[in-house]
Amino acid sequence: MFPYIAGRLFESIIVLLVLSFAVYGLIGLMPGDPIDLMIQGDPKLTPADAKRLKALHGLDQPILDRYLAWLGNAMQGDFGYSRNHSKPAIDVIAGGIGNTVLLLGISLILSLAIAVPVGVYAALRPYSKTDYIVNLACFAGISMPPFWLALLLIILFAVVLKWLPAGGMETVGDGSFLDRLHHLVLPVITLTIASVGDFTRFIRASMLQTLRYDFIRTARAKGLSMTRVVTGHALRNALLPLVTIVGLSFGRLFSGALITETMFAWHGMGKMIYDAILGNDYNLALIGLLFATGLTLIGNFLADAGYVWLDPRVSLAGREQQQ
Amino acid sequence: MSRPQSIARRMGRRFLQHRLAVGSLVALLLLALLSIGAPVAESLLGLDSETTNLFQRSQPPSFEHPLGTDEIGRDLLLRLLHGGRVSLAVAVAAALASAIIGTAIGVFAGYYGGRFDAILMRFTDGVISLPLLPLLIVLAAIDLSKLGLPDSVTQSEDVSLYRIIAIISVVGWTTVARLVRAETLTLKQREFVRAAVAQGATGGRIMRVHILPNAVSPIIVATTLSVGNIILFESVLSFLGLGIQPPVASWGNMLTNAQELIWSAPQLAVWPGLLIFVTVIAFNFLGDGLQDALDPRAAD
């Protein structure tokens, strides 16, 4: 088990390094570099000044050298300054991580709390009317553009009914626990609807497959009730692959969080990354993207490690395949 | 000679049994027809989707404007149809490009196997697990002139169209690649492929003549299913102002303005989103139906 996990950890670090180089290169291709922006702000600067400034900040170096210099600083915890927030980029991101984790965490738990019972219920009555309706609802959730869903929710609950705030983190001057909860409702609903369909379909398929196994028939044959068979025997086996699916879905969840946070002015990492990219805030965009990727990779890694822990057959199979 | 026909007929019958898929196909054809016909209808009726009329802002539906007008007096129905042209064209083009990339990667990985396969598949898994939207936003924001492209390209009107097709294809190929690889792995073990190897056929010929024609069903299914996802990506990027640029209408960018106007003209937010939703769900149902029809073993 240990070599497998160590190997995966090593892989994740490599992926993160490769990605950091790719993202570093891409960010450099965004319109206007810092010197161009300075020139815009000061018309007296001549092209010669611009060249000297670029040399001063090392912008005339080859991209690999610049990347390695950035990486060296990053390893020491120096991720540069955020242009638009006027403080270290790492501090800005640190302020957003908690909000994103809160939003993602609640939505994920809520999605699973809906998906598991509904998926199992549908799998126990395959091809029935209930199953059909559940399937339709799942397709609807998967096909719903999240930003449109957010718009509709804002129109219904904030504009028409005036029950909930249209966005933001808290009412100015209030900020109590209940008030913040109030502001969380619509973002959480949006993100949950966007992710619950896939989970439900997956659990239904997994449960349907598990119910065909011989040990289920044996359990039924020895006289256990269907409830006992499902909760005692089938559920564990059917939910095992869910660990992987949840791990792999972190990337998509984060994409959903970016939209949701932008729509509801929720100050999380997603909105920060979006604002940073649009506002030419290179250092912030770079570290934000890397943090998002890093969080996703950690999610994948934990899912893989969790799977091996729950099902030791995986690592054994992997080793046999390698030999 | 009757055998292939009967297989096709059986597939057709299975597809027709999937009523949602049939309905979706009809709806999509209708939508495509209307979108393609929009310019024709415009010139016949003497209307224009880009004419603004500041005296008729955010009008309710009327005889002249069946769905009303938007915030600067443009006919909403015509703009929706024009947006449909763009959104559908982008989606189909990006889906085809993704299918080609995915098929190539999948068949090479599956056929050559070994370390080559391991690297390609880790790469594919990596792309699948990434937070794609932030990366797409960066790709959509990069300055094309810094890539050394000539001004004739970077300044052209259609550049936002080609750019979005390109960046979505870069991330959209993964599903096809995985399915084609899996299919290639099974096909590789079959007698007819081994016979071809024994006869001395080259790898390229085996992949082209023996494997790909037999992997067509998963490619079709995965491509159809990916169109829905691609429309979602296109619409969200256009909505965020990074995809199709106004005044060219797309369903996504029509919602950008609607968001600012939710307090004064909330009705503008309804139609573009509804069309995105209907199109995406129709492609998903269609893919589901095709899967049942083309690959009965895959059904559950």
PDB file of C-alpha atoms in Angstrom, chain A residues 8 11 19 23 26-33 36 127 132 135-136 139-148 151-152 154-155 158-159 162 166 201 204-205 208 212 248 250-252 254-255 258-259 262-263 273-274 277-278 289 292-293 296-297 300 304, chain B residues 19-20 122 125-126 128-135 137-139 141-144 146-147 178 225 229 232-233 235-236 239-242 251-252 255 258-259 262-263 266-267 269-278 280-282 284-285 288 291 299-300:
ATOM      1  CA  ARG A   8       0.869   8.729  -6.504  1.00  0.00           C
ATOM      2  CA  GLU A  11       3.118  11.905  -9.545  1.00  0.00           C
ATOM      3  CA  LEU A  19       1.249  22.788 -14.629  1.00  0.00           C
ATOM      4  CA  VAL A  23       0.320  28.407 -16.278  1.00  0.00           C
ATOM      5  CA  LEU A  26       0.139  31.343 -20.242  1.00  0.00           C
ATOM      6  CA  ILE A  27      -0.085  34.189 -17.766  1.00  0.00           C
ATOM      7  CA  GLY A  28       2.847  35.804 -19.558  1.00  0.00           C
ATOM      8  CA  LEU A  29       0.751  35.750 -22.730  1.00  0.00           C
ATOM      9  CA  MET A  30      -2.062  37.771 -21.199  1.00  0.00           C
ATOM     10  CA  PRO A  31      -2.484  41.262 -22.645  1.00  0.00           C
ATOM     11  CA  GLY A  32      -0.080  43.900 -21.344  1.00  0.00           C
ATOM     12  CA  ASP A  33       2.858  43.054 -19.079  1.00  0.00           C
ATOM     13  CA  ASP A  36       3.324  48.111 -20.465  1.00  0.00           C
ATOM     14  CA  TYR A 127     -37.192   1.132 -15.055  1.00  0.00           C
ATOM     15  CA  TYR A 132     -37.658   7.441 -14.881  1.00  0.00           C
ATOM     16  CA  ASN A 135     -33.312  10.021 -14.335  1.00  0.00           C
ATOM     17  CA  LEU A 136     -35.060  12.993 -15.923  1.00  0.00           C
ATOM     18  CA  PHE A 139     -30.363  14.982 -16.755  1.00  0.00           C
ATOM     19  CA  ALA A 140     -31.990  18.335 -16.049  1.00  0.00           C
ATOM     20  CA  GLY A 141     -29.454  19.101 -13.309  1.00  0.00           C
ATOM     21  CA  ILE A 142     -26.498  18.084 -15.461  1.00  0.00           C
ATOM     22  CA  SER A 143     -27.724  20.123 -18.440  1.00  0.00           C
ATOM     23  CA  MET A 144     -28.563  23.274 -16.489  1.00  0.00           C
ATOM     24  CA  PRO A 145     -26.067  26.086 -17.145  1.00  0.00           C
ATOM     25  CA  PRO A 146     -25.050  27.027 -13.570  1.00  0.00           C
ATOM     26  CA  PHE A 147     -24.874  30.780 -14.255  1.00  0.00           C
ATOM     27  CA  TRP A 148     -28.422  30.737 -15.649  1.00  0.00           C
ATOM     28  CA  LEU A 151     -29.741  34.145 -12.397  1.00  0.00           C
ATOM     29  CA  LEU A 152     -33.133  32.445 -12.099  1.00  0.00           C
ATOM     30  CA  ILE A 154     -31.685  35.521  -7.868  1.00  0.00           C
ATOM     31  CA  ILE A 155     -34.699  36.698  -9.866  1.00  0.00           C
ATOM     32  CA  ALA A 158     -34.215  38.161  -4.402  1.00  0.00           C
ATOM     33  CA  VAL A 159     -36.090  40.234  -6.984  1.00  0.00           C
ATOM     34  CA  LYS A 162     -37.340  39.300  -1.670  1.00  0.00           C
ATOM     35  CA  ALA A 166     -28.954  38.591  -4.313  1.00  0.00           C
ATOM     36  CA  ARG A 201     -26.735   8.609 -11.743  1.00  0.00           C
ATOM     37  CA  ARG A 204     -27.853   4.241  -9.194  1.00  0.00           C
ATOM     38  CA  ALA A 205     -25.643   2.477 -11.752  1.00  0.00           C
ATOM     39  CA  LEU A 208     -27.770  -1.760  -9.807  1.00  0.00           C
ATOM     40  CA  ARG A 212     -26.607  -8.565  -9.339  1.00  0.00           C
ATOM     41  CA  LEU A 248     -12.227  13.256  -9.564  1.00  0.00           C
ATOM     42  CA  PHE A 250     -13.140  18.319  -7.369  1.00  0.00           C
ATOM     43  CA  GLY A 251     -11.956  20.001 -10.547  1.00  0.00           C
ATOM     44  CA  ARG A 252     -15.484  20.319 -11.855  1.00  0.00           C
ATOM     45  CA  PHE A 254     -14.169  24.154  -8.434  1.00  0.00           C
ATOM     46  CA  SER A 255     -15.234  25.300 -11.904  1.00  0.00           C
ATOM     47  CA  LEU A 258     -15.928  29.937  -9.784  1.00  0.00           C
ATOM     48  CA  ILE A 259     -19.227  30.625 -11.555  1.00  0.00           C
ATOM     49  CA  THR A 262     -18.801  35.288  -9.403  1.00  0.00           C
ATOM     50  CA  MET A 263     -22.593  35.319  -9.709  1.00  0.00           C
ATOM     51  CA  ILE A 273      -8.990  34.137  -9.858  1.00  0.00           C
ATOM     52  CA  TYR A 274     -11.579  35.467 -12.280  1.00  0.00           C
ATOM     53  CA  ILE A 277      -7.294  37.415 -14.737  1.00  0.00           C
ATOM     54  CA  LEU A 278      -9.596  40.175 -15.969  1.00  0.00           C
ATOM     55  CA  LEU A 289      -4.702  28.948 -10.383  1.00  0.00           C
ATOM     56  CA  ALA A 292      -6.950  25.635  -7.219  1.00  0.00           C
ATOM     57  CA  THR A 293      -5.023  22.980  -9.118  1.00  0.00           C
ATOM     58  CA  THR A 296      -7.846  19.469  -6.877  1.00  0.00           C
ATOM     59  CA  LEU A 297      -4.762  17.273  -6.958  1.00  0.00           C
ATOM     60  CA  ASN A 300      -7.659  13.260  -6.284  1.00  0.00           C
ATOM     61  CA  ASP A 304      -6.966   7.360  -4.506  1.00  0.00           C
TER      62      ASP A 304
ATOM     63  CA  ARG B  19     -38.696   8.302 -27.038  1.00  0.00           C
ATOM     64  CA  LEU B  20     -36.766  11.073 -25.307  1.00  0.00           C
ATOM     65  CA  ARG B 122      -2.037   9.693 -16.845  1.00  0.00           C
ATOM     66  CA  ASP B 125      -6.669  11.637 -16.214  1.00  0.00           C
ATOM     67  CA  GLY B 126      -4.751  14.771 -15.281  1.00  0.00           C
ATOM     68  CA  ILE B 128     -10.020  15.392 -16.561  1.00  0.00           C
ATOM     69  CA  SER B 129      -9.330  16.162 -12.923  1.00  0.00           C
ATOM     70  CA  LEU B 130      -8.188  19.767 -13.445  1.00  0.00           C
ATOM     71  CA  PRO B 131     -10.329  22.781 -12.611  1.00  0.00           C
ATOM     72  CA  LEU B 132     -10.946  23.437 -16.287  1.00  0.00           C
ATOM     73  CA  LEU B 133     -12.932  26.650 -16.153  1.00  0.00           C
ATOM     74  CA  PRO B 134     -10.185  28.836 -14.613  1.00  0.00           C
ATOM     75  CA  LEU B 135      -7.705  27.440 -17.128  1.00  0.00           C
ATOM     76  CA  ILE B 137     -10.521  31.654 -18.758  1.00  0.00           C
ATOM     77  CA  VAL B 138      -6.746  32.152 -18.913  1.00  0.00           C
ATOM     78  CA  LEU B 139      -6.632  30.644 -22.405  1.00  0.00           C
ATOM     79  CA  ALA B 141      -7.708  35.964 -22.009  1.00  0.00           C
ATOM     80  CA  ILE B 142      -4.301  35.538 -23.651  1.00  0.00           C
ATOM     81  CA  ASP B 143      -3.192  38.118 -26.152  1.00  0.00           C
ATOM     82  CA  LEU B 144      -2.933  36.426 -29.549  1.00  0.00           C
ATOM     83  CA  LYS B 146       2.022  37.817 -28.241  1.00  0.00           C
ATOM     84  CA  LEU B 147       1.918  34.376 -29.849  1.00  0.00           C
ATOM     85  CA  ARG B 178     -10.721   7.014 -22.867  1.00  0.00           C
ATOM     86  CA  LEU B 225     -22.539  13.515 -25.223  1.00  0.00           C
ATOM     87  CA  ASN B 229     -20.718  19.967 -22.234  1.00  0.00           C
ATOM     88  CA  LEU B 232     -22.097  24.785 -21.469  1.00  0.00           C
ATOM     89  CA  PHE B 233     -18.425  25.812 -21.641  1.00  0.00           C
ATOM     90  CA  SER B 235     -22.002  29.772 -22.963  1.00  0.00           C
ATOM     91  CA  VAL B 236     -20.279  30.353 -19.643  1.00  0.00           C
ATOM     92  CA  PHE B 239     -21.360  35.000 -20.447  1.00  0.00           C
ATOM     93  CA  LEU B 240     -18.198  36.001 -18.584  1.00  0.00           C
ATOM     94  CA  GLY B 241     -17.242  38.178 -21.552  1.00  0.00           C
ATOM     95  CA  LEU B 242     -14.404  35.953 -22.743  1.00  0.00           C
ATOM     96  CA  TRP B 251     -26.840  32.606 -25.998  1.00  0.00           C
ATOM     97  CA  GLY B 252     -24.111  33.085 -23.408  1.00  0.00           C
ATOM     98  CA  LEU B 255     -27.232  36.705 -20.618  1.00  0.00           C
ATOM     99  CA  ALA B 258     -29.505  40.316 -18.656  1.00  0.00           C
ATOM    100  CA  GLN B 259     -27.630  39.926 -15.372  1.00  0.00           C
ATOM    101  CA  ILE B 262     -32.424  41.633 -13.436  1.00  0.00           C
ATOM    102  CA  TRP B 263     -34.055  44.378 -11.396  1.00  0.00           C
ATOM    103  CA  PRO B 266     -35.789  40.175 -15.564  1.00  0.00           C
ATOM    104  CA  GLN B 267     -37.660  38.681 -18.542  1.00  0.00           C
ATOM    105  CA  ALA B 269     -32.783  36.363 -18.623  1.00  0.00           C
ATOM    106  CA  VAL B 270     -35.313  33.683 -19.469  1.00  0.00           C
ATOM    107  CA  TRP B 271     -35.072  32.803 -23.153  1.00  0.00           C
ATOM    108  CA  PRO B 272     -31.317  32.526 -23.866  1.00  0.00           C
ATOM    109  CA  GLY B 273     -30.812  30.331 -20.796  1.00  0.00           C
ATOM    110  CA  LEU B 274     -33.823  28.211 -21.631  1.00  0.00           C
ATOM    111  CA  LEU B 275     -32.452  27.568 -25.118  1.00  0.00           C
ATOM    112  CA  ILE B 276     -29.031  26.607 -23.733  1.00  0.00           C
ATOM    113  CA  PHE B 277     -30.717  24.267 -21.264  1.00  0.00           C
ATOM    114  CA  VAL B 278     -32.987  22.665 -23.876  1.00  0.00           C
ATOM    115  CA  VAL B 280     -27.781  20.690 -23.803  1.00  0.00           C
ATOM    116  CA  ILE B 281     -30.384  18.322 -22.382  1.00  0.00           C
ATOM    117  CA  ALA B 282     -31.423  17.319 -25.919  1.00  0.00           C
ATOM    118  CA  ASN B 284     -27.521  14.439 -23.595  1.00  0.00           C
ATOM    119  CA  PHE B 285     -30.736  12.496 -24.254  1.00  0.00           C
ATOM    120  CA  ASP B 288     -28.076   8.331 -24.162  1.00  0.00           C
ATOM    121  CA  GLN B 291     -25.705   4.517 -26.600  1.00  0.00           C
ATOM    122  CA  ALA B 299     -26.967  -0.159 -21.093  1.00  0.00           C
ATOM    123  CA  ASP B 300     -26.513  -0.328 -17.341  1.00  0.00           C
TER     124      ASP B 300
END
